[in-house]
Short mmCIF file of C-alpha atoms in Angstrom, two decimals:
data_model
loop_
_atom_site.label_atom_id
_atom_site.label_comp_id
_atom_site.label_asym_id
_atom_site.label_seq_id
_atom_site.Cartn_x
_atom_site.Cartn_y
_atom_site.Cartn_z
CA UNK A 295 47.03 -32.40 -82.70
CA UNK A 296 44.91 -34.17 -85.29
CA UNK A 297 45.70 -37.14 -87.43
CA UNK A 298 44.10 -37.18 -91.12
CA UNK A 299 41.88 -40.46 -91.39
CA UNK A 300 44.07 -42.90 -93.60
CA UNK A 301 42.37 -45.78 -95.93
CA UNK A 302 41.29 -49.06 -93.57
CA UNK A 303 44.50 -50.90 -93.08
CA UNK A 304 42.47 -54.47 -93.04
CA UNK A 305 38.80 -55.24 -93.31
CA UNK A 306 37.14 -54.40 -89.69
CA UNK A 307 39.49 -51.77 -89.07
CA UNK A 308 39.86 -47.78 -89.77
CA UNK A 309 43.53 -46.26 -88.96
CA UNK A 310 42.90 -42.81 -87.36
CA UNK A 311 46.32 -42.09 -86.93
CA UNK A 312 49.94 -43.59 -87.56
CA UNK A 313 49.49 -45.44 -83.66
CA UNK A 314 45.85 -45.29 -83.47
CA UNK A 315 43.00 -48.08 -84.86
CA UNK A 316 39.63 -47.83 -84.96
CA UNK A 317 37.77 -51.35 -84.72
CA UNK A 318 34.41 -51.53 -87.02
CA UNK A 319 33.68 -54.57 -86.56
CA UNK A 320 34.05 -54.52 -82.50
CA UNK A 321 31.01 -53.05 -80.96
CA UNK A 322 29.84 -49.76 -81.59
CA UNK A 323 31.62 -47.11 -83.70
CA UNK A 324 28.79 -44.44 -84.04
CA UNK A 325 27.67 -42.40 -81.31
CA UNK A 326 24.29 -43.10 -79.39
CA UNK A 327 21.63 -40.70 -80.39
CA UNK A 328 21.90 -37.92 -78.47
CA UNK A 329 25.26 -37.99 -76.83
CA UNK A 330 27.22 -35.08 -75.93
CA UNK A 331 30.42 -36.70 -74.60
CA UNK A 332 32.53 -39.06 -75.72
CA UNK A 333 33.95 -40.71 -72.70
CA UNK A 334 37.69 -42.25 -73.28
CA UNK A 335 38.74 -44.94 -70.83
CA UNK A 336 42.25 -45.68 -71.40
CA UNK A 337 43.05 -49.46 -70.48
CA UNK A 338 46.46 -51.82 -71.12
CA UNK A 339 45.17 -54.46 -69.15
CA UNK A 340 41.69 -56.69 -68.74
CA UNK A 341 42.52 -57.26 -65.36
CA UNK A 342 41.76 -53.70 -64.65
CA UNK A 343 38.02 -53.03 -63.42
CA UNK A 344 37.21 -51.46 -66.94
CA UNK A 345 33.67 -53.35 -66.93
CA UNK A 346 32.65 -50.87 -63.60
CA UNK A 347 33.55 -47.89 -65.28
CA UNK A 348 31.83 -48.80 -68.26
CA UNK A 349 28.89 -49.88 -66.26
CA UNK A 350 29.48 -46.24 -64.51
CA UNK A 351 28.70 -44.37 -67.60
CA UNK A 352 26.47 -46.85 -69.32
CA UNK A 353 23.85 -46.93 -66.47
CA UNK A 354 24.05 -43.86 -64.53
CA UNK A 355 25.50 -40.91 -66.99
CA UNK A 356 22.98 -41.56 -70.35
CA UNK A 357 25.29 -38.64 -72.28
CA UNK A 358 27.91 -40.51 -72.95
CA UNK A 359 28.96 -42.42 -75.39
CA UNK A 360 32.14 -44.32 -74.57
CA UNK A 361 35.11 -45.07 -76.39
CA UNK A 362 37.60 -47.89 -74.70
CA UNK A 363 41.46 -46.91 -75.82
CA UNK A 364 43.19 -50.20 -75.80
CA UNK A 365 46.84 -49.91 -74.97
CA UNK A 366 48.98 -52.22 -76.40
CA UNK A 367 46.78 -54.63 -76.63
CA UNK A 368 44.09 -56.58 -79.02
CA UNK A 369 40.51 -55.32 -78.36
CA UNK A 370 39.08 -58.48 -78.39
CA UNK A 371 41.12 -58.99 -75.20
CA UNK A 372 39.70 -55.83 -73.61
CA UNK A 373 36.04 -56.17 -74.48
CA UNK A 374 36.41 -59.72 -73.07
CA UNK A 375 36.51 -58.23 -69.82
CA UNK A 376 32.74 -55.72 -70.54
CA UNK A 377 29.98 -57.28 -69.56
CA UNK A 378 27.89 -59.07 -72.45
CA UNK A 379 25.02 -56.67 -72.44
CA UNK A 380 27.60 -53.80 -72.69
CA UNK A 381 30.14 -54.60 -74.63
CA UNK A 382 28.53 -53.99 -78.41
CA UNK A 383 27.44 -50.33 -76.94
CA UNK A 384 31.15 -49.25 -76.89
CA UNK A 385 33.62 -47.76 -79.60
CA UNK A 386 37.12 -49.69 -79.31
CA UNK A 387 40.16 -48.66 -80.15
CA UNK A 388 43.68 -49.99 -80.57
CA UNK A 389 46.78 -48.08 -79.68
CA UNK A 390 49.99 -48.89 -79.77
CA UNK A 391 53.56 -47.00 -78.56
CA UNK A 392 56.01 -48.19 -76.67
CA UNK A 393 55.55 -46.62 -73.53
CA UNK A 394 54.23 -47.44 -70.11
CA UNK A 395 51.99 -44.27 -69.92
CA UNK A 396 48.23 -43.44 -70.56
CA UNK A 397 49.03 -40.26 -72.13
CA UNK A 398 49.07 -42.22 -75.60
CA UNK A 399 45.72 -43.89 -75.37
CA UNK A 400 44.34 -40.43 -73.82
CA UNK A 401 45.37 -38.30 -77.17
CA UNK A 402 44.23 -40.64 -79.70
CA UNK A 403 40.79 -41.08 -77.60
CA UNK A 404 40.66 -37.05 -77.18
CA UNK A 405 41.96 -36.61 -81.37
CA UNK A 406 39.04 -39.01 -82.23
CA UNK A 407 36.45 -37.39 -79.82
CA UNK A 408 32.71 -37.85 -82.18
CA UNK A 409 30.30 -35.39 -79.66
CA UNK A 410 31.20 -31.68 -78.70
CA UNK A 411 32.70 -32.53 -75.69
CA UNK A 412 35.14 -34.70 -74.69
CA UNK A 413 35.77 -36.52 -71.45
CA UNK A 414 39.05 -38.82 -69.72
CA UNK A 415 38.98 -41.22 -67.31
CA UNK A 416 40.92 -44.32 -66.17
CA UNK A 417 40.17 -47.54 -65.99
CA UNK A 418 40.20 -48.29 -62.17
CA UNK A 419 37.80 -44.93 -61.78
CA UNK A 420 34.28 -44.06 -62.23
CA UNK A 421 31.75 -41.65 -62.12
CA UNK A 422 28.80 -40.82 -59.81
CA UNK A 423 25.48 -41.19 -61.85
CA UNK A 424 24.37 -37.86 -63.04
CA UNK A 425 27.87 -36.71 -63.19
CA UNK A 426 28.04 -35.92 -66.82
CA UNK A 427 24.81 -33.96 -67.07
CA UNK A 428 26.05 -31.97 -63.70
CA UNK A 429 28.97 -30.96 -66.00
CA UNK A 430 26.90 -30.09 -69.00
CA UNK A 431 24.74 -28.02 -66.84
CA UNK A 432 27.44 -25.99 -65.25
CA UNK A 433 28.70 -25.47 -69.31
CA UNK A 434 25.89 -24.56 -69.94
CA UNK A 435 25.39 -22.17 -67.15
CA UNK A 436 28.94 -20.67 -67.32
CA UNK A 437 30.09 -20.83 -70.46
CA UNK A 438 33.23 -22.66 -69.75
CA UNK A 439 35.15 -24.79 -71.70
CA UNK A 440 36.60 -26.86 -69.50
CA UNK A 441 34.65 -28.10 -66.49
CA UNK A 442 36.64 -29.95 -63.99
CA UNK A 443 34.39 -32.59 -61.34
CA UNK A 444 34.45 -32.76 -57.69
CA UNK A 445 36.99 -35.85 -57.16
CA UNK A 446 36.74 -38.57 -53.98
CA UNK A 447 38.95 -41.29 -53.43
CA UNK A 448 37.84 -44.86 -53.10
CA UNK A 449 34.38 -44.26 -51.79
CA UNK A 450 31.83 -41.02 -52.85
CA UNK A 451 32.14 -39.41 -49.14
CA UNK A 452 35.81 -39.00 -49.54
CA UNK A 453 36.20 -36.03 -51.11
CA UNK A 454 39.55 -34.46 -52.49
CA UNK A 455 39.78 -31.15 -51.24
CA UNK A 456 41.53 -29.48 -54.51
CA UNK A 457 40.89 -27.18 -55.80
CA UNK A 458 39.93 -25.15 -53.03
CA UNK A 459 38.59 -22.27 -54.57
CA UNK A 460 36.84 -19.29 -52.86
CA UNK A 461 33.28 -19.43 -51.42
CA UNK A 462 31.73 -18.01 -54.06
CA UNK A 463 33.01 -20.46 -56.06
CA UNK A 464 31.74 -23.25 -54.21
CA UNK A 465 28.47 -21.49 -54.39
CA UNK A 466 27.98 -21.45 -57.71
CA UNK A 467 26.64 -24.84 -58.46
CA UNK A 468 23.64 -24.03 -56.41
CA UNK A 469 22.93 -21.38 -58.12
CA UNK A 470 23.15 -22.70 -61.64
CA UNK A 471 20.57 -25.37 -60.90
CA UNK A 472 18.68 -22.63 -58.80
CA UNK A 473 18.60 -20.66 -62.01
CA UNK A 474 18.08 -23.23 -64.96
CA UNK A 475 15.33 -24.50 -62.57
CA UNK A 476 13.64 -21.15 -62.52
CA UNK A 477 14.23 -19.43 -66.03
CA UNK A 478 15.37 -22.25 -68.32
CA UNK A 479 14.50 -20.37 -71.13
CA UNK A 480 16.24 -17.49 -70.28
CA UNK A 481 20.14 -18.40 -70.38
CA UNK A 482 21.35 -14.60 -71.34
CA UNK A 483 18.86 -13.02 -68.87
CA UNK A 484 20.55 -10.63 -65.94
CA UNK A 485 20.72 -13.40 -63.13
CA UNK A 486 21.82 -15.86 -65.75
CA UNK A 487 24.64 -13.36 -66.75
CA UNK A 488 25.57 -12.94 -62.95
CA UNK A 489 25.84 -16.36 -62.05
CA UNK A 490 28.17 -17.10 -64.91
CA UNK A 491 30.73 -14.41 -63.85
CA UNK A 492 30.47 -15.85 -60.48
CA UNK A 493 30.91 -19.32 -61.58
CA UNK A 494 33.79 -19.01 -63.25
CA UNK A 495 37.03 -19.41 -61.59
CA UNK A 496 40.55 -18.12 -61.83
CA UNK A 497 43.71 -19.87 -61.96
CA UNK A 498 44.99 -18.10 -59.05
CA UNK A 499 42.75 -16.79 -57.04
CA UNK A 500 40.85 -20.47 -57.31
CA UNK A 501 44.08 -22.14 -56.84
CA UNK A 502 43.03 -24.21 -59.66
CA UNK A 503 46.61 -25.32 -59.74
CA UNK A 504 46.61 -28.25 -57.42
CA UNK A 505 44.31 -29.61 -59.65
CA UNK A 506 46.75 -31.76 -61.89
CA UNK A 507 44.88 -34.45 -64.15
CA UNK A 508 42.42 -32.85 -67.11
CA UNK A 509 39.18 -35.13 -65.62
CA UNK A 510 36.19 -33.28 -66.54
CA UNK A 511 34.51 -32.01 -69.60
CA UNK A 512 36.25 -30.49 -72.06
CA UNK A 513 35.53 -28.63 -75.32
CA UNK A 514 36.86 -30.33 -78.68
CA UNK A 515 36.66 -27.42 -80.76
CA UNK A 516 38.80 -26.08 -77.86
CA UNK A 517 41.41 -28.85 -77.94
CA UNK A 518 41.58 -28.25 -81.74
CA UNK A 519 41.69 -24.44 -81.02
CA UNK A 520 44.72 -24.84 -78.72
CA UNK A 521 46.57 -27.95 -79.46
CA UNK A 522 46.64 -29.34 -75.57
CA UNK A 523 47.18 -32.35 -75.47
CA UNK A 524 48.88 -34.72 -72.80
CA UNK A 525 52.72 -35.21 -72.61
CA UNK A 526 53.38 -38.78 -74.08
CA UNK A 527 56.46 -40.03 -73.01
CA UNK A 528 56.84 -38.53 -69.52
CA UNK A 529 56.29 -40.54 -67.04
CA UNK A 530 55.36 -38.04 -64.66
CA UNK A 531 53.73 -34.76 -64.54
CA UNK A 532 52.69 -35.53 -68.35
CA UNK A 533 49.48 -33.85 -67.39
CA UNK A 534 50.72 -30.86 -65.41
CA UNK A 535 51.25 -28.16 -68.61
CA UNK A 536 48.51 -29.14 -70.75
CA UNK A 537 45.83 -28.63 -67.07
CA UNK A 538 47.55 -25.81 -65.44
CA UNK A 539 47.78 -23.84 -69.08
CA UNK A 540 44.10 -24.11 -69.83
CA UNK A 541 43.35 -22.83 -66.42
CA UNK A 542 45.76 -20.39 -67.41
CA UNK A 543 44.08 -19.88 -70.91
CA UNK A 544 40.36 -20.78 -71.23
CA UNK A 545 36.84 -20.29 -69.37
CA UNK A 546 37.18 -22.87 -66.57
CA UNK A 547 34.34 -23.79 -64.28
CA UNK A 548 34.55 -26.59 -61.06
CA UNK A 549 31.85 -28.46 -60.05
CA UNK A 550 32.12 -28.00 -56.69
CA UNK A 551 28.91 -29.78 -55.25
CA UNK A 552 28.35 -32.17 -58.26
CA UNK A 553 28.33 -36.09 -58.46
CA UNK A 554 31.63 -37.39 -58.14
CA UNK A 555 34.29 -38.50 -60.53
CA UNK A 556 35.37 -41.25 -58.17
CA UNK A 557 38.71 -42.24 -58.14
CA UNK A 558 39.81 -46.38 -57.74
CA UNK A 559 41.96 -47.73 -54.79
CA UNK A 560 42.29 -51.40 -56.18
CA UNK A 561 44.86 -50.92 -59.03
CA UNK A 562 47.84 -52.84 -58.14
CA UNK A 563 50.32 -51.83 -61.21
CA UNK A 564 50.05 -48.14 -60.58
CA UNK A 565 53.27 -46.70 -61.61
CA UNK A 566 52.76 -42.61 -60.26
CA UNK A 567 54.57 -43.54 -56.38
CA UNK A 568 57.62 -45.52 -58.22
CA UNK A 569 60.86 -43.69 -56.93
CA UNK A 570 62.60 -42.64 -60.23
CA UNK A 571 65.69 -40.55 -60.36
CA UNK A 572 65.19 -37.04 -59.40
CA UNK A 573 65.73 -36.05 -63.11
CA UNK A 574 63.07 -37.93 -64.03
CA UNK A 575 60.56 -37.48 -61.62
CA UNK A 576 60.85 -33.63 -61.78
CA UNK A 577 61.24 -33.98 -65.44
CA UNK A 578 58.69 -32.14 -66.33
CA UNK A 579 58.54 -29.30 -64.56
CA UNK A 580 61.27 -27.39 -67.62
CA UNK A 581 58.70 -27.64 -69.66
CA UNK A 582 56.05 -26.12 -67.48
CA UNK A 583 58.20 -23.08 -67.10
CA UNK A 584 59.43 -22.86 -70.26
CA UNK A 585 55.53 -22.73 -71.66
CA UNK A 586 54.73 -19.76 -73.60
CA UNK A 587 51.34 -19.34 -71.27
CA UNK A 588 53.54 -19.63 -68.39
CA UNK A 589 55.75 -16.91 -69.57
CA UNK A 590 52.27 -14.73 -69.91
CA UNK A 591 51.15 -14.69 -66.39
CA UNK A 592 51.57 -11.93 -64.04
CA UNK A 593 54.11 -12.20 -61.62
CA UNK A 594 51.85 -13.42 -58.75
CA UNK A 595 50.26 -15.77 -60.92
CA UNK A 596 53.07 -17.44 -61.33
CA UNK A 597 54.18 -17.84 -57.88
CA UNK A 598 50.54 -19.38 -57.16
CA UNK A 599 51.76 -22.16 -59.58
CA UNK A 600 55.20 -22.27 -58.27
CA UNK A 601 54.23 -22.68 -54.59
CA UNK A 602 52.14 -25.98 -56.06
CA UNK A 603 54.67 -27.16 -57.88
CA UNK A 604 56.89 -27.11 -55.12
CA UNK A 605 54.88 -28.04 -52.29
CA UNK A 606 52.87 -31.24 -54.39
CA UNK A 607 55.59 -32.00 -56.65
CA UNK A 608 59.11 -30.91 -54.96
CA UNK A 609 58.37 -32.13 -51.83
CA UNK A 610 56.25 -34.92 -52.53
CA UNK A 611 59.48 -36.38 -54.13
CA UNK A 612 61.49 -35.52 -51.39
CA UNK A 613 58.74 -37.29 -48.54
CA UNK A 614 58.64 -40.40 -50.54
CA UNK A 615 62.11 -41.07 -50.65
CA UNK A 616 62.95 -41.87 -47.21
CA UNK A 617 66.02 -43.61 -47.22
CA UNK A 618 69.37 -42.09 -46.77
CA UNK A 619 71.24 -44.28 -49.17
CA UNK A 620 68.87 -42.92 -52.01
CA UNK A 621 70.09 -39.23 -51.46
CA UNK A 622 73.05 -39.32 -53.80
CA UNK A 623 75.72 -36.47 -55.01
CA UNK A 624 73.60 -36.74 -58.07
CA UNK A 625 70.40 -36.95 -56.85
CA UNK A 626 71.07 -33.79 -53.93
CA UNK A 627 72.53 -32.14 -56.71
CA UNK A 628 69.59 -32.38 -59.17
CA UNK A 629 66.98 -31.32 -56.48
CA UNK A 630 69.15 -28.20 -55.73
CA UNK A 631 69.01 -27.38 -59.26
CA UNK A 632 65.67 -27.66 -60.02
CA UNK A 633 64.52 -25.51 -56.96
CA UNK A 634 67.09 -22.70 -57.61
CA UNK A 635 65.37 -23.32 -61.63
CA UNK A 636 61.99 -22.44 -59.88
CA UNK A 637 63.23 -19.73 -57.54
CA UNK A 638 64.53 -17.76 -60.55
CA UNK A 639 60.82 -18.59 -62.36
CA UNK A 640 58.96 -16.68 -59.72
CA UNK A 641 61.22 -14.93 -57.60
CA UNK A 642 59.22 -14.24 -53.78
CA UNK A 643 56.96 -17.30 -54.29
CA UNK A 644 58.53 -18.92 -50.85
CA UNK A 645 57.43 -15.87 -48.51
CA UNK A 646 53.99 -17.97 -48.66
CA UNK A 647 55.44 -21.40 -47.53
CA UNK A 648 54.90 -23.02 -43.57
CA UNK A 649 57.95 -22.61 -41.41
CA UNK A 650 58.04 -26.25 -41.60
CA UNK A 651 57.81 -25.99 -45.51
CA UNK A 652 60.71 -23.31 -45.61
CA UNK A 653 62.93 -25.39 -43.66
CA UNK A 654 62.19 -27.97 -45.74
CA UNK A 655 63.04 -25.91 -49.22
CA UNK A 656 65.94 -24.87 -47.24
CA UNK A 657 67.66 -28.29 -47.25
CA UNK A 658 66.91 -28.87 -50.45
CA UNK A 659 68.74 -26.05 -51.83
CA UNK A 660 71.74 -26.89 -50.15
CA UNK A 661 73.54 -30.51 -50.74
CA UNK A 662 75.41 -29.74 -47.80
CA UNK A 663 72.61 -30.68 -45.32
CA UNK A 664 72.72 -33.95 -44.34
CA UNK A 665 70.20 -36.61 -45.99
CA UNK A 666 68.63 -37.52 -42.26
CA UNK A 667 67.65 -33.81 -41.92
CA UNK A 668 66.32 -33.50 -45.63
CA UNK A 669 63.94 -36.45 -44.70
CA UNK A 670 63.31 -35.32 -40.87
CA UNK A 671 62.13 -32.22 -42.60
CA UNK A 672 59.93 -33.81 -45.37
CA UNK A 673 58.20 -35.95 -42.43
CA UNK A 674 57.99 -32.84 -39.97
CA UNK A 675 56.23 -30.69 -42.81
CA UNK A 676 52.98 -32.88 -42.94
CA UNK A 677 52.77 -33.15 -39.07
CA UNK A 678 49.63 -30.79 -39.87
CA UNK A 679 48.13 -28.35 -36.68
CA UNK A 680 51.72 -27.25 -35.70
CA UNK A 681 52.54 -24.04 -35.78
CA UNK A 682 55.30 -24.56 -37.71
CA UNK A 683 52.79 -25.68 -40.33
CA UNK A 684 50.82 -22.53 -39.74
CA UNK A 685 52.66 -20.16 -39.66
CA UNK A 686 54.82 -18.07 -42.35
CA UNK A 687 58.48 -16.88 -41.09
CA UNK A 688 57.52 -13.28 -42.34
CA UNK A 689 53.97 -12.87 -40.57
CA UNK A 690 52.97 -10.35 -43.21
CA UNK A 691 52.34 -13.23 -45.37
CA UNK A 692 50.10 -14.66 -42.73
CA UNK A 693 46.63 -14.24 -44.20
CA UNK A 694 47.77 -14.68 -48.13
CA UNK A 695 45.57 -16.74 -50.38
CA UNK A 696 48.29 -19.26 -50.87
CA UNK A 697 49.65 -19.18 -47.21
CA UNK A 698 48.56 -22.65 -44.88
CA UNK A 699 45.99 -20.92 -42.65
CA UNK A 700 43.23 -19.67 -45.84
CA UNK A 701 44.39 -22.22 -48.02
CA UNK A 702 44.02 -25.15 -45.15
CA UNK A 703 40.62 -23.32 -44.16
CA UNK A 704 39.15 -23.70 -47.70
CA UNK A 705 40.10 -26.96 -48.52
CA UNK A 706 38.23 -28.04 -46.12
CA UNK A 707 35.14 -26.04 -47.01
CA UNK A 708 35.71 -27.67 -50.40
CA UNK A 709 35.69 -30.98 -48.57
CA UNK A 710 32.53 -30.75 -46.18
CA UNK A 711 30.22 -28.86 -49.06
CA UNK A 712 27.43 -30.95 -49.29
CA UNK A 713 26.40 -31.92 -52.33
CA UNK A 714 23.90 -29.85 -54.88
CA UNK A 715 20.52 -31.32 -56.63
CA UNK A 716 21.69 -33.40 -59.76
CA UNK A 717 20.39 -31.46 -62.54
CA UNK A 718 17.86 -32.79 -65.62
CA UNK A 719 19.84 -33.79 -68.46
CA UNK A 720 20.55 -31.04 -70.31
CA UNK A 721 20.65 -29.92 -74.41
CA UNK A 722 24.01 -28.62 -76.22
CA UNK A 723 25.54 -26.30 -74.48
CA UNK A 724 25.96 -23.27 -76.28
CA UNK A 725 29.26 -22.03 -77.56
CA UNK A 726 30.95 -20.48 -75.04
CA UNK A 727 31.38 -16.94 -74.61
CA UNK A 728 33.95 -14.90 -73.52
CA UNK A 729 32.10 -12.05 -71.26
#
């Protein structure tokens, strides 16, 4: 994962890495005193909003430093588009590859991380202030390594309702800040030691799965420890192994109640919603299954993350192609394929699915259906409140975690929690533990 520092290709620059620069003479290569995440907005454009998320973690989030990946493009160009009074408090750097995806910019702004922790974000996004010391508390509290942030969409009320972990999960912020407020000084005392089993979550019984991108805090010395690192080159799903196997792997903690990593509308050269060929847009899901963590899980561990990959990723292909004419030999052919590929992955996995959801897999195991059903049925499935969205075909799968009626019922707990005190800015974290 890591690239040995080279000598300076020119004066005013530092290669990290065979794509990767490092300007020196472009604002501010050293950390700020004090900082305990290094922030890396990815941007290929200066017509993106990158001086509001840099305003986001300049002015409101005082534990970040922030490091602005250039994509394909000269700093100079990028910083142009900071405002003056910020620009010269940022690190820049240039990347270059030659494809359309942030996963590039991402990895050589996680390799070159300068603080303990390490922190992604896009940018047309931005962060809620006190978002980064929320994180750093819950670290702190928990142990975890990886600390993923309540999400909204467009404006702070609108809250993403994934994960949507169990109760006590949601909980646990409260309690953290209930705690550090109380006994500060006292991190390994009994109620300290309670709240940090509590707070942690589990990949499946958290349904931490549906939680895709790696926004959050995370641990450098555990990116180094592990190798993770984004999929550069896919042009979907790049995100999906590296996520769902450190749910899979390392101390996780969400942030249930926390400020907001907020998430921008106003983009206009998004690429994720592009119809691709099925091949491609499902691309990546091989490589999820062929994973050596994957390949560790229980047997009802992995059907949790089958039943997301197939009801976010499967049918989220099928839904947005809505036109007969796209529904090809090839195309019915390669979705047919790549479902009976996940069927044989975690064999049962479907018993959990809607009515609406099994019809739905149903067509697109079989070519023979026509297209106009396959997309009647992709349509039908998010007619939500039906009973054929309710309700399994086997009712002794009713009540299961991953089944609609508790999994609809705690996403929206997760979406109406209110939101906890924002905590004091916080020290190191300590090393996490494993207890």
């Amino acid at each position: 994962m890591h690239e040995t520092l080279a000598q300076p290709v020119a004066r005013g620059r530092r290669r990290l890495g065979p794509n990767t620069v490092e300007r020196t003479d472009l604002g501010r290569p050293e950390p700020p005193p004090g900082a305990q995440v290094d922030v890396v907005v990815a941007c290929h454009t200066p017509t993106r909003p990158i001086a509001r998320a840099v305003v986001s973690l300049l002015e409101g989030n005082p534990e970040a430093a922030v490091t602005v990946a250039c994509h394909n493009r000269p700093a100079e160009e990028i910083a142009a588009a900071i405002r003056p009074g910020h620009r010269e408090l940022v690190r820049y750097l240039e990347h270059t590859d030659p494809r359309p995806s942030a996963s590039g910019p991402f990895n050589a702004g996680m390799r070159a991380a300068r603080t303990p922790w390490v922190s992604i974000m896009g940018s047309d996004d931005r962060l809620a202030p006190g978002a980064v010391a929320s994180w750093l508390a819950l670290a702190e509290a928990t142990g975890a390594e990886f600390v993923i942030p309540r999400l909204a969409l467009g404006r702070p009320t609108a809250i993403v309702p994934t994960p949507a972990p169990r109760p006590t999960r949601l909980l646990a912020p409260y309690l953290c800040s209930r705690e550090a407020g109380r006994v500060p000084n006292r991190p390994g005392g009994p109620a300290a030691r309670a709240i940090r089993r509590l707070a942690r979550t589990d990949l499946a019984a958290d349904r931490l799965a549906y939680r895709s991108a790696p926004l959050g805090l995370l641990s450098v010395a555990m990116l180094r420890r592990t190798g993770a690192h984004l999929v550069e080159g896919a042009t979907v799903g790049g995100d999906v192994a590296m996520v769902t196997g450190l749910f899979a792997t390392v101390p996780t903690a969400y942030d249930a109640a926390g400020p907001v990593y907020l998430i921008g509308e106003d983009a206009s050269d998004r690429v994720t919603y592009d119809v691709r060929p099925m091949d491609e847009q499902l691309g990546f899901l091989p490589g999820v299954l062929r994973a050596p963590w994957f390949a560790s899980l229980t047997a009802a561990r992995r059907r949790a993350v089958v039943v997301k990959l197939v009801r976010i990723h499967v049918f989220g292909a099928v839904y947005y192609r809505d036109r007969e004419d796209i529904w090809t030999p090839t195309e019915r052919a390669a979705l047919a394929g790549m479902c009976r590929r996940l069927h044989g992955a975690a064999p049962g996995f479907d018993r959990v699915l809607s009515r609406a959801d099994r019809d739905l897999l149903d067509a697109c195991l079989d070519p023979g259906v026509p297209a106009s059903v396959l997309i009647h049925r992709a349509q039908a499935r998010r007619r939500h409140g039906r009973p054929a969205t309710l309700l399994t075909r086997d009712p002794a799968w009713l009540l299961d975690r991953e089944a609609p009626l508790r999994f609809m019922t705690a996403s929206m707990l997760t979406k109406l929690l209110p939101a906890a005190p924002a905590p004091a800015p916080v020290g190191n974290p300590p090393a996490p533990d494993q207890d």
